[in-house]
Short mmCIF file of C-alpha atoms in Angstrom, two decimals:
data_model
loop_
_atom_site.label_atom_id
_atom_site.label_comp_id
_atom_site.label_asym_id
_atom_site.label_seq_id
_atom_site.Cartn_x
_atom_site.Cartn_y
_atom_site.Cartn_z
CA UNK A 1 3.60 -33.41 -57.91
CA UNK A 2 5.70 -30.23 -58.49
CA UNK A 3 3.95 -28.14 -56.58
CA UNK A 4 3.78 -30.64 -53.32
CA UNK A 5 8.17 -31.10 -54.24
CA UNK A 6 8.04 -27.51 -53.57
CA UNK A 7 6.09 -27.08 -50.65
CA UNK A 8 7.96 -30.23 -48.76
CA UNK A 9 11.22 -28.54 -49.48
CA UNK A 10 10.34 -25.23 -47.78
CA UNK A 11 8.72 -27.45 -44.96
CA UNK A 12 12.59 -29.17 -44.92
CA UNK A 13 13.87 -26.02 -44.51
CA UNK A 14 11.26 -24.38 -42.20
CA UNK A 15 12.27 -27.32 -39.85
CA UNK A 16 16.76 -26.69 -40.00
CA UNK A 17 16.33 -23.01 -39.82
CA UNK A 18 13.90 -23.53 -36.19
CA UNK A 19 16.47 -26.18 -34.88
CA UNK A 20 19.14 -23.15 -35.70
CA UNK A 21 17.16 -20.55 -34.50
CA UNK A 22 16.89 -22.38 -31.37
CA UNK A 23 20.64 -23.35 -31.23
CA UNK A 24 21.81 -19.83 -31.56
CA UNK A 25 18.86 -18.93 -28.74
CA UNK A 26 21.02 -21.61 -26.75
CA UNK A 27 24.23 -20.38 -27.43
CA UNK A 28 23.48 -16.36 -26.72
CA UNK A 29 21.94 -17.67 -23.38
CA UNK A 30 25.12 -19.48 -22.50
CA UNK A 31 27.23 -16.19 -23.25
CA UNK A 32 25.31 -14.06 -20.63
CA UNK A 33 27.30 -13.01 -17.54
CA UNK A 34 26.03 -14.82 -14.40
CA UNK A 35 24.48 -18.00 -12.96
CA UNK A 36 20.82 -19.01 -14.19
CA UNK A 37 20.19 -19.98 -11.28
CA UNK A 38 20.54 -16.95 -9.31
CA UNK A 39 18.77 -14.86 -11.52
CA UNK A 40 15.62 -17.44 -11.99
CA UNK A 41 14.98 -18.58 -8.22
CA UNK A 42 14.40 -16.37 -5.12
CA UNK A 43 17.22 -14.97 -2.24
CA UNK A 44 14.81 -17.45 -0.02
CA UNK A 45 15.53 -20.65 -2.29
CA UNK A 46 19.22 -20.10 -3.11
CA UNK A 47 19.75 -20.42 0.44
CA UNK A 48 18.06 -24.24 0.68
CA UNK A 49 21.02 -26.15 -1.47
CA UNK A 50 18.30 -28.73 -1.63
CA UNK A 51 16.19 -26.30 -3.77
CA UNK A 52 18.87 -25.14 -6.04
CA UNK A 53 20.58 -28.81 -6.41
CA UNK A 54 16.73 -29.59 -7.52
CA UNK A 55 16.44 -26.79 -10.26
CA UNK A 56 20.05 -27.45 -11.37
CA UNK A 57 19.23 -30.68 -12.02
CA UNK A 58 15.99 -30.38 -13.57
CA UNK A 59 17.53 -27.76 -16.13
CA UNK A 60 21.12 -29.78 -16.34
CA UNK A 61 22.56 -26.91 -14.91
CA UNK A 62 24.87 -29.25 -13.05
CA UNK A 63 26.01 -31.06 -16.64
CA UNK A 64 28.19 -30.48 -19.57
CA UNK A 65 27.32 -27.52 -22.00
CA UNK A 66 26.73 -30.35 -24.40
CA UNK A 67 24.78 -32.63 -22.21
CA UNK A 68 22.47 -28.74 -21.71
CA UNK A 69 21.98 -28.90 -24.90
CA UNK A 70 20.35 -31.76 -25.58
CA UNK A 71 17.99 -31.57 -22.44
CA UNK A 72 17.27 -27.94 -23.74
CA UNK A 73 16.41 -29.20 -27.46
CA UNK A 74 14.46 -32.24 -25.56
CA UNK A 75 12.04 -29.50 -23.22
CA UNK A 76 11.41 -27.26 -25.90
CA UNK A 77 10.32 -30.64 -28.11
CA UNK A 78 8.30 -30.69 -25.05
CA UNK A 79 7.41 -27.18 -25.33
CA UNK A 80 9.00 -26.66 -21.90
CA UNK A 81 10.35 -23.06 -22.04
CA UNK A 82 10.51 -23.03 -18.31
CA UNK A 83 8.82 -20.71 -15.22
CA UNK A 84 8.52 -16.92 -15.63
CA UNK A 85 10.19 -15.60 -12.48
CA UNK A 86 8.01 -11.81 -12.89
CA UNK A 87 4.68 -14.23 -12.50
CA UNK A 88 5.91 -17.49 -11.56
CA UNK A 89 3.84 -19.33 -14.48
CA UNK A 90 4.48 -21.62 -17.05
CA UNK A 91 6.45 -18.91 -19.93
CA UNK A 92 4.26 -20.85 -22.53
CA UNK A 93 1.12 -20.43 -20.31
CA UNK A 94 1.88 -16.61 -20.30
CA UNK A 95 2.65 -16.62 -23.99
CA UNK A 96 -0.42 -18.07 -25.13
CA UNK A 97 -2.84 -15.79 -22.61
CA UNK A 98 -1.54 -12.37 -24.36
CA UNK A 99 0.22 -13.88 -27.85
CA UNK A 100 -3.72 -13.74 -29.39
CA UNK A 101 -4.16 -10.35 -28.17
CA UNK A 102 -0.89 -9.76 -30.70
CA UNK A 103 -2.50 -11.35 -33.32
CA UNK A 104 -5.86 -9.71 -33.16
CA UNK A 105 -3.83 -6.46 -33.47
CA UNK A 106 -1.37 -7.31 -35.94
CA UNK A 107 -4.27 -9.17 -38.30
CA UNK A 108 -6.01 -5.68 -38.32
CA UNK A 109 -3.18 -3.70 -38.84
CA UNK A 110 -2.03 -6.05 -41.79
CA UNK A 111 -5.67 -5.73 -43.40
CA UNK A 112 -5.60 -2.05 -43.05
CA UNK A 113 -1.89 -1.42 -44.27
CA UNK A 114 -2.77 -3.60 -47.27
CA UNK A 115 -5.79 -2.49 -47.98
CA UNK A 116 -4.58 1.28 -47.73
CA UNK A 117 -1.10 0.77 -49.68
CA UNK A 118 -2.34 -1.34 -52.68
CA UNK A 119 -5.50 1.06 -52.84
CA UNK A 120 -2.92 4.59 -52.74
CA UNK A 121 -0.28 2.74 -54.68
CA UNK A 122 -2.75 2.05 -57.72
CA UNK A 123 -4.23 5.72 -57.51
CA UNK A 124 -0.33 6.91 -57.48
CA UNK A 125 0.68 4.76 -60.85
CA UNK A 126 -2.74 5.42 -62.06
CA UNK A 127 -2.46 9.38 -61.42
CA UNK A 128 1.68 9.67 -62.43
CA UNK A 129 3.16 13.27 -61.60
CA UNK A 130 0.19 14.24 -61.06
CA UNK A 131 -0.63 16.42 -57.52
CA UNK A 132 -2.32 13.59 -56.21
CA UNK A 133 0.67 11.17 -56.96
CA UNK A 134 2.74 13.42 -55.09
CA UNK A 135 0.11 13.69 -51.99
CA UNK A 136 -0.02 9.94 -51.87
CA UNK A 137 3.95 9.42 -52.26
CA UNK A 138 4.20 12.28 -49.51
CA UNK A 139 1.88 10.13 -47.20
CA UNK A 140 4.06 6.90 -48.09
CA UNK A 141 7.09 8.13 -47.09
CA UNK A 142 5.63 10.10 -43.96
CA UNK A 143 4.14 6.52 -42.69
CA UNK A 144 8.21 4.95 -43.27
CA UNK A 145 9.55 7.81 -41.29
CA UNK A 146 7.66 8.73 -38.28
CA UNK A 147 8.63 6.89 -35.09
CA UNK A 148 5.60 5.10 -33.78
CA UNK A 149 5.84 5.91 -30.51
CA UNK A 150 5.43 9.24 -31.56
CA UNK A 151 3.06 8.97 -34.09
CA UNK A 152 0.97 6.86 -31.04
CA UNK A 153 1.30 9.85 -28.45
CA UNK A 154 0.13 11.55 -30.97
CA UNK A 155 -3.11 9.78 -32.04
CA UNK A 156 -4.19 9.27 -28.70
CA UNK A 157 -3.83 13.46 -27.91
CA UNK A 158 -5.69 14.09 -30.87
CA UNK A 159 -8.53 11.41 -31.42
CA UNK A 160 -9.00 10.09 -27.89
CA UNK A 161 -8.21 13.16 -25.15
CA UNK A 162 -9.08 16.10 -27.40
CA UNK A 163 -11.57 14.98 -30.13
CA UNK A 164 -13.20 12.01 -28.12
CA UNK A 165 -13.34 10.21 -31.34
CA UNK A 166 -12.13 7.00 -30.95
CA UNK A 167 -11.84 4.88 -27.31
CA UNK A 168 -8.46 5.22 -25.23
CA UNK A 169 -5.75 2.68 -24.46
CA UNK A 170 -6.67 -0.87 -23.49
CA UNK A 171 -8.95 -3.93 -25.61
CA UNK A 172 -12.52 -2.71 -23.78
CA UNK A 173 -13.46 -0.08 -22.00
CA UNK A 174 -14.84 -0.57 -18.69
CA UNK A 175 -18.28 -0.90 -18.91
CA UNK A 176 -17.46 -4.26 -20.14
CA UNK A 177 -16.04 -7.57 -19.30
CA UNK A 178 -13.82 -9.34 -21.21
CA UNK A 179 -15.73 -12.01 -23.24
CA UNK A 180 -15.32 -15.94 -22.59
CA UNK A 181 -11.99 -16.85 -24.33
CA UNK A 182 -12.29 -18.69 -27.61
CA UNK A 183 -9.98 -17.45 -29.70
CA UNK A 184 -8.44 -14.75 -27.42
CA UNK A 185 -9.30 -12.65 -30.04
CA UNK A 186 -11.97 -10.15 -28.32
CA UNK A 187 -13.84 -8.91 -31.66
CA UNK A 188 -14.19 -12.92 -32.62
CA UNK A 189 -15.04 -13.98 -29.12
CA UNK A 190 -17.66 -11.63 -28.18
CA UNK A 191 -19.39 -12.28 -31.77
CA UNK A 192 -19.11 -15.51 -30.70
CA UNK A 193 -20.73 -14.53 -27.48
CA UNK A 194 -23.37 -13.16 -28.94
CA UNK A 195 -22.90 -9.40 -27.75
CA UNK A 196 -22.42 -6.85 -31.26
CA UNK A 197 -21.81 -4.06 -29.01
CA UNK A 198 -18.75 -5.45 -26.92
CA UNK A 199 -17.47 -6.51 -30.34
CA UNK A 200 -18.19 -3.01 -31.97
CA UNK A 201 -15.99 -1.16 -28.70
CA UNK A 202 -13.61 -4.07 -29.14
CA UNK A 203 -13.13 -3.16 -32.52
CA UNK A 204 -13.26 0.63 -31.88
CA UNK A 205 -10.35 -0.32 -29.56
CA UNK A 206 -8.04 -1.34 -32.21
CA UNK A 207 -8.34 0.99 -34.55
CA UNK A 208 -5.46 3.82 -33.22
CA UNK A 209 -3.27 1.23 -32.26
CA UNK A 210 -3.78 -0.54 -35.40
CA UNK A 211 -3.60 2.62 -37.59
CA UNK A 212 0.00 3.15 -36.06
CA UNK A 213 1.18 0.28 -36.26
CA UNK A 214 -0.26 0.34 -40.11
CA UNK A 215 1.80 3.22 -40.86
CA UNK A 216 5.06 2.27 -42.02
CA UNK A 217 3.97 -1.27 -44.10
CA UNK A 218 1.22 0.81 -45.62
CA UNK A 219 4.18 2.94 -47.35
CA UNK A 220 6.26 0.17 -48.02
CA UNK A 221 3.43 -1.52 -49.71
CA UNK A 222 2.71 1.69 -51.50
CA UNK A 223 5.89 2.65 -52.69
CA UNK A 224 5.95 -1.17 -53.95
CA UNK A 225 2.40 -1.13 -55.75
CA UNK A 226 3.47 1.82 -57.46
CA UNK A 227 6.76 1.11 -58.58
CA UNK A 228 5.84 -2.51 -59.93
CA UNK A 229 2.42 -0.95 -61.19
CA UNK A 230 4.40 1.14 -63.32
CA UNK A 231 6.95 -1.35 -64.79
CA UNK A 232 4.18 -4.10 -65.81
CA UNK A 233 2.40 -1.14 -67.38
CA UNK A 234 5.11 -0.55 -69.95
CA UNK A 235 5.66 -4.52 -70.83
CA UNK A 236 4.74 -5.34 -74.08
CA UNK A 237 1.55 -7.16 -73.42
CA UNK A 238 -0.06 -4.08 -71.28
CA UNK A 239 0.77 -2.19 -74.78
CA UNK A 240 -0.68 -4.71 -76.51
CA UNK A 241 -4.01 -4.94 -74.56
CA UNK A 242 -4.48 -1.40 -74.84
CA UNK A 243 -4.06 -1.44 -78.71
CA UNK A 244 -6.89 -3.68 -78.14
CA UNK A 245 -9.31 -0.61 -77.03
CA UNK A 246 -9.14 -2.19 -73.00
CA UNK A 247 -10.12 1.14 -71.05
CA UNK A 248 -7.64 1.44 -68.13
CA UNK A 249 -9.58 0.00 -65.19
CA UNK A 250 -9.74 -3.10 -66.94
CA UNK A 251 -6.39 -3.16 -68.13
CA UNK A 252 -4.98 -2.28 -64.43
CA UNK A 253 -7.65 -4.85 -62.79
CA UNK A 254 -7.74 -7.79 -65.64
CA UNK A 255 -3.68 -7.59 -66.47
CA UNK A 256 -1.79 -5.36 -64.79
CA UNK A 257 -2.57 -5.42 -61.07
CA UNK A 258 -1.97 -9.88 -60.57
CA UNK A 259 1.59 -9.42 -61.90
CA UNK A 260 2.36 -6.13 -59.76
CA UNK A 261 0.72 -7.62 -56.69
CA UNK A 262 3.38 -10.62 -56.69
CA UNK A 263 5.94 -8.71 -54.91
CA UNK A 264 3.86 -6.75 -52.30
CA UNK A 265 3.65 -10.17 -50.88
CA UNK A 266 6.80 -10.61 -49.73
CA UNK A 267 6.48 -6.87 -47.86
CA UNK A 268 3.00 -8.17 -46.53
CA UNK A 269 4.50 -11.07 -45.10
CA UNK A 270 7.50 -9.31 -43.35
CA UNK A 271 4.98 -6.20 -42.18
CA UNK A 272 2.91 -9.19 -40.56
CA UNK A 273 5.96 -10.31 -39.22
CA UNK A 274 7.30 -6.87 -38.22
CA UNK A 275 3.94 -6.95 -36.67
CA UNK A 276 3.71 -9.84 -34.60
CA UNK A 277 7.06 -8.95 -33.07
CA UNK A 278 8.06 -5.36 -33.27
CA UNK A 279 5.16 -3.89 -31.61
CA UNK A 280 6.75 -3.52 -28.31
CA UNK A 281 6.18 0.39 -27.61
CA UNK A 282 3.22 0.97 -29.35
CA UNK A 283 1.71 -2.10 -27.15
CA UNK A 284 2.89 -0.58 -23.80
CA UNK A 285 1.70 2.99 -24.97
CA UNK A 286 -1.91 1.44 -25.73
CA UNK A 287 -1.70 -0.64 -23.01
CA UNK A 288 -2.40 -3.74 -25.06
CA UNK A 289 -1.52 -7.03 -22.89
CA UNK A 290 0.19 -8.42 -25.96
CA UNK A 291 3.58 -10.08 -26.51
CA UNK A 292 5.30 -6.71 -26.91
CA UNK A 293 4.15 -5.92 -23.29
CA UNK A 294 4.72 -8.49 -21.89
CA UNK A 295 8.60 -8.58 -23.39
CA UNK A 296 8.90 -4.92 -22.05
CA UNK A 297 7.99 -5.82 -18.15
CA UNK A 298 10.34 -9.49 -19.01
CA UNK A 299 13.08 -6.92 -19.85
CA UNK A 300 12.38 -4.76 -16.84
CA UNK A 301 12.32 -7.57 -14.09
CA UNK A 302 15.32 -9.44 -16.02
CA UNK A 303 12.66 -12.54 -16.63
CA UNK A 304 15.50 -14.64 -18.42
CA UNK A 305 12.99 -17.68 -19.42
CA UNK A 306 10.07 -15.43 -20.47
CA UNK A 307 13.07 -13.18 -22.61
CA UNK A 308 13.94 -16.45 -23.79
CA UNK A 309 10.83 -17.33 -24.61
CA UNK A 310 9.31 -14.19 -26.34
CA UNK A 311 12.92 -14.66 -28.81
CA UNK A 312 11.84 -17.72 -29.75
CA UNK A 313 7.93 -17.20 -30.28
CA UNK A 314 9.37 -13.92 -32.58
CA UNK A 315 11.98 -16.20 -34.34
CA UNK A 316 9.34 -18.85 -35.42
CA UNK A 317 7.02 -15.97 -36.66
CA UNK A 318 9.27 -14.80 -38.99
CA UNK A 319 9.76 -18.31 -40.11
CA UNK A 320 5.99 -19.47 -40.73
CA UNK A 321 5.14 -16.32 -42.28
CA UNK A 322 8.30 -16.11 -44.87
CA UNK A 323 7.94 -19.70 -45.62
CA UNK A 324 3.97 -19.64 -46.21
CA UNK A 325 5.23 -16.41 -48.67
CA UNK A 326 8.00 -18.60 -50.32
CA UNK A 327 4.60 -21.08 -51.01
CA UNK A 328 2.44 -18.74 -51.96
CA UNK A 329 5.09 -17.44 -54.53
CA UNK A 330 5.04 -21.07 -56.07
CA UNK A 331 1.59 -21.45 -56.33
CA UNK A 332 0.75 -17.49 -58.00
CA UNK A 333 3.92 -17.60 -60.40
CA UNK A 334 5.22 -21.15 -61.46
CA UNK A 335 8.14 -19.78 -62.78
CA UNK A 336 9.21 -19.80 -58.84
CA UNK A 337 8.63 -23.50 -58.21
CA UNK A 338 11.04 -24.16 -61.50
CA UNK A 339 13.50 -22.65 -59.91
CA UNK A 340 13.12 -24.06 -56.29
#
C-alpha cells in the first residue's frame, strides 16, 4: 500500500507539472512578435479573408487570450498540435514518423554510456591512483568536454571516410529498403521482418552516432560510479564484510556495487533524457531523420506549430523519464518512499 501511495503521488505530480509545462508553452507562444496567422498560412490564403477568418476561428485566434487558452488545453487533450507549415502534415503525424528513429538512437546510446561508465567507473575505484585510474578518469572527463559536433566530424573522418570501418551517415545504406514499420525502430523491425542482415547494417548504422552521443553521460556516469564506489567502500559494513575474508569481487558485486548504483540512476535517466532531446546536431550531422532534425529544418523554415510541438514532445520526456526515476528510487531504497 506504501509503495502504490508513492507511485500515485508522482503520477499526481507527473500530471500538474505537464498542464504547467504546457501553460508556459502557451504563454512563450503568446509573447512572440507577430500574427500566427501570417506566419502559419500561405501569401495565397491570407489574401482570401474567408480562409484566414476560417483558421482564426478554428484556432480562437479571433477570441480572448483566455478563451485561447482553453481551446489550446482542449486540442492538445485532443492531441491536436496543429499543421506543420514546412510539410503541411499533421505536427503529431510528423512527430511520430521520425520520434522512433530518436528513440532507437537514444536507447543505444543509453545502453552503451551505461554499460561503458559503470564498467570504467568500477575498474577506476577498483584500481585507485593507480595509472589506469588516471587513464579512465582522463577518458571521463574527455567524453564531458568535447563538443559533439566535433567529436561527430570527427568519427565520421576517421572510421567511415578514411578507415572504412563503420557505415556513413543515414539508418541503412542503400542497398536496402527501409523495413515495414512496426516499431519504427529499424534494428527491431527488420528482425521482425525476418532479414539479419538489414538489421546487422541497421545496427552498424548506429553505432558512431550512438558512440557520440554516448560520450558525455558515459563520464558523468563514470565519474559517479567511482565517486559513490569509493564512499560505500569505506562504510562500516564493507569493512566489516571484508574482516569476513570476502575477496573483493564479491565484496564490490554482492555489497558494494547495489548501494553505489542508486545514484547513477538519476544521471541515467537525465542522459536518456538529454538524449531524447538534445541530439539536434549530432542528428543533422548523421543525417538521422529524428526529432533533432526535424527541430533544426522547423527552426530554419520558422515552422511555429512543429517548434511548438517538438517543445512539448521534449518537455514530457523529461517528465516520464524523471518521474519513472523518482519510482524506481522508491522501489530500490525504501528509505525514499518514507520520505515521499
Amino acid at each position: 500500500m506504501e509503495r502504490l501511495k508513492f507511485i500515485g503521488k508522482r503520477l499526481i505530480y507527473l500530471v500538474v507539472m505537464l498542464f504547467g509545462v504546457a501553460t508556459l508553452v502557451f504563454i512563450l507562444t503568446k509573447m512572440i512578435p507577430g500574427d500566427p496567422t501570417v506566419a502559419n498560412l500561405s501569401q495565397r490564403a491570407l489574401n482570401d479573408p474567408e480562409v484566414v477568418a476560417a483558421y482564426r476561428a478554428k484556432y480562437g485566434l479571433d477570441q480572448s487570450v483566455f478563451v485561447q487558452y482553453i481551446l489550446y488545453i482542449k486540442n492538445l487533450l485532443h492531441l491536436d498540435l496543429g499543421t506543420s507549415i514546412r510539410t503541411n502534415k499533421p505536427v503529431l503525424d510528423e512527430l511520430a514518423r521520425c520520434y522512433p528513429a530518436t528513440i532507437e538512437l537514444a536507447l543505444f546510446a543509453i545502453i552503451l554510456a551505461a554499460v561503458l561508465g559503470i564498467l570504467f567507473g568500477v575498474i577506476s575505484a577498483i584500481k585507485r591512483n593507480s595509472i589506469l585510474d588516471q587513464v579512465v578518469r582522463a577518458l571521463s572527463v574527455t567524453g564531458v568536454s568535447i563538443p559533439s559536433f566535433w567529436f561527430a566530424l570527427l568519427v565520421l573522418y576517421f572510421f567511415y571516410y578514411k578507415l572504412h570501418i563503420f557505415p556513413g551517415p543515414g539508418r541503412l545504406s542503400n542497398s536496402f529498403s527501409a523495413p515495414a514499420t512496426v516499431t519504427g525502430m529499424y534494428v527491431i523491425d527488420s528482425l521482425i521482418e525476418g532479414n539479419p542482415a538489414k538489421a546487422l547494417d541497421a545496427l552498424q548504422h548506429l553505432i558512431l552516432p550512438g558512440l557520440v552521443l554516448a560520450a558525455f553521460t558515459m563520464g558523468l556516469i563514470t565519474r559517479t560510479t567511482r565517486s559513490n564506489l569509493l564512499d560505500v567502500m569505506s562504510t562500516d559494513y564493507i569493512r566489516t564484510a571484508r574482516a569476513k575474508g570476502l575477496s573483493r569481487v564479491g565484496l564490490i558485486v554482492r555489497h558494494a556495487l547495489g548501494n553505489a548504483l542508486i545514484p547513477v540512476l538519476t544521471v541515467i535517466g537525465l542522459g536518456l533524457g538529454n538524449l531524447l532531446g538534445g541530439m539536434v546536431l549530432v542528428e543533422t550531422i548523421f543525417n538521422w531523420p529524428g526529432v533533432g532534425q526535424f527541430a533544426y529544418e522547423s527552426v530554419l523554415s520558422v515552422d511555429y506549430p512543429s517548434i511548438i510541438g517538438v517543445a512539448l514532445l521534449i518537455a514530457l520526456n523529461y517528465m516520464v523519464i524523471n518521474t519513472v526515476v523518482d519510482i524506481l528510487y522508491g522501489v530500490i531504497d525504501p528509505r525514499v518512499r518514507c520520505n515521499g
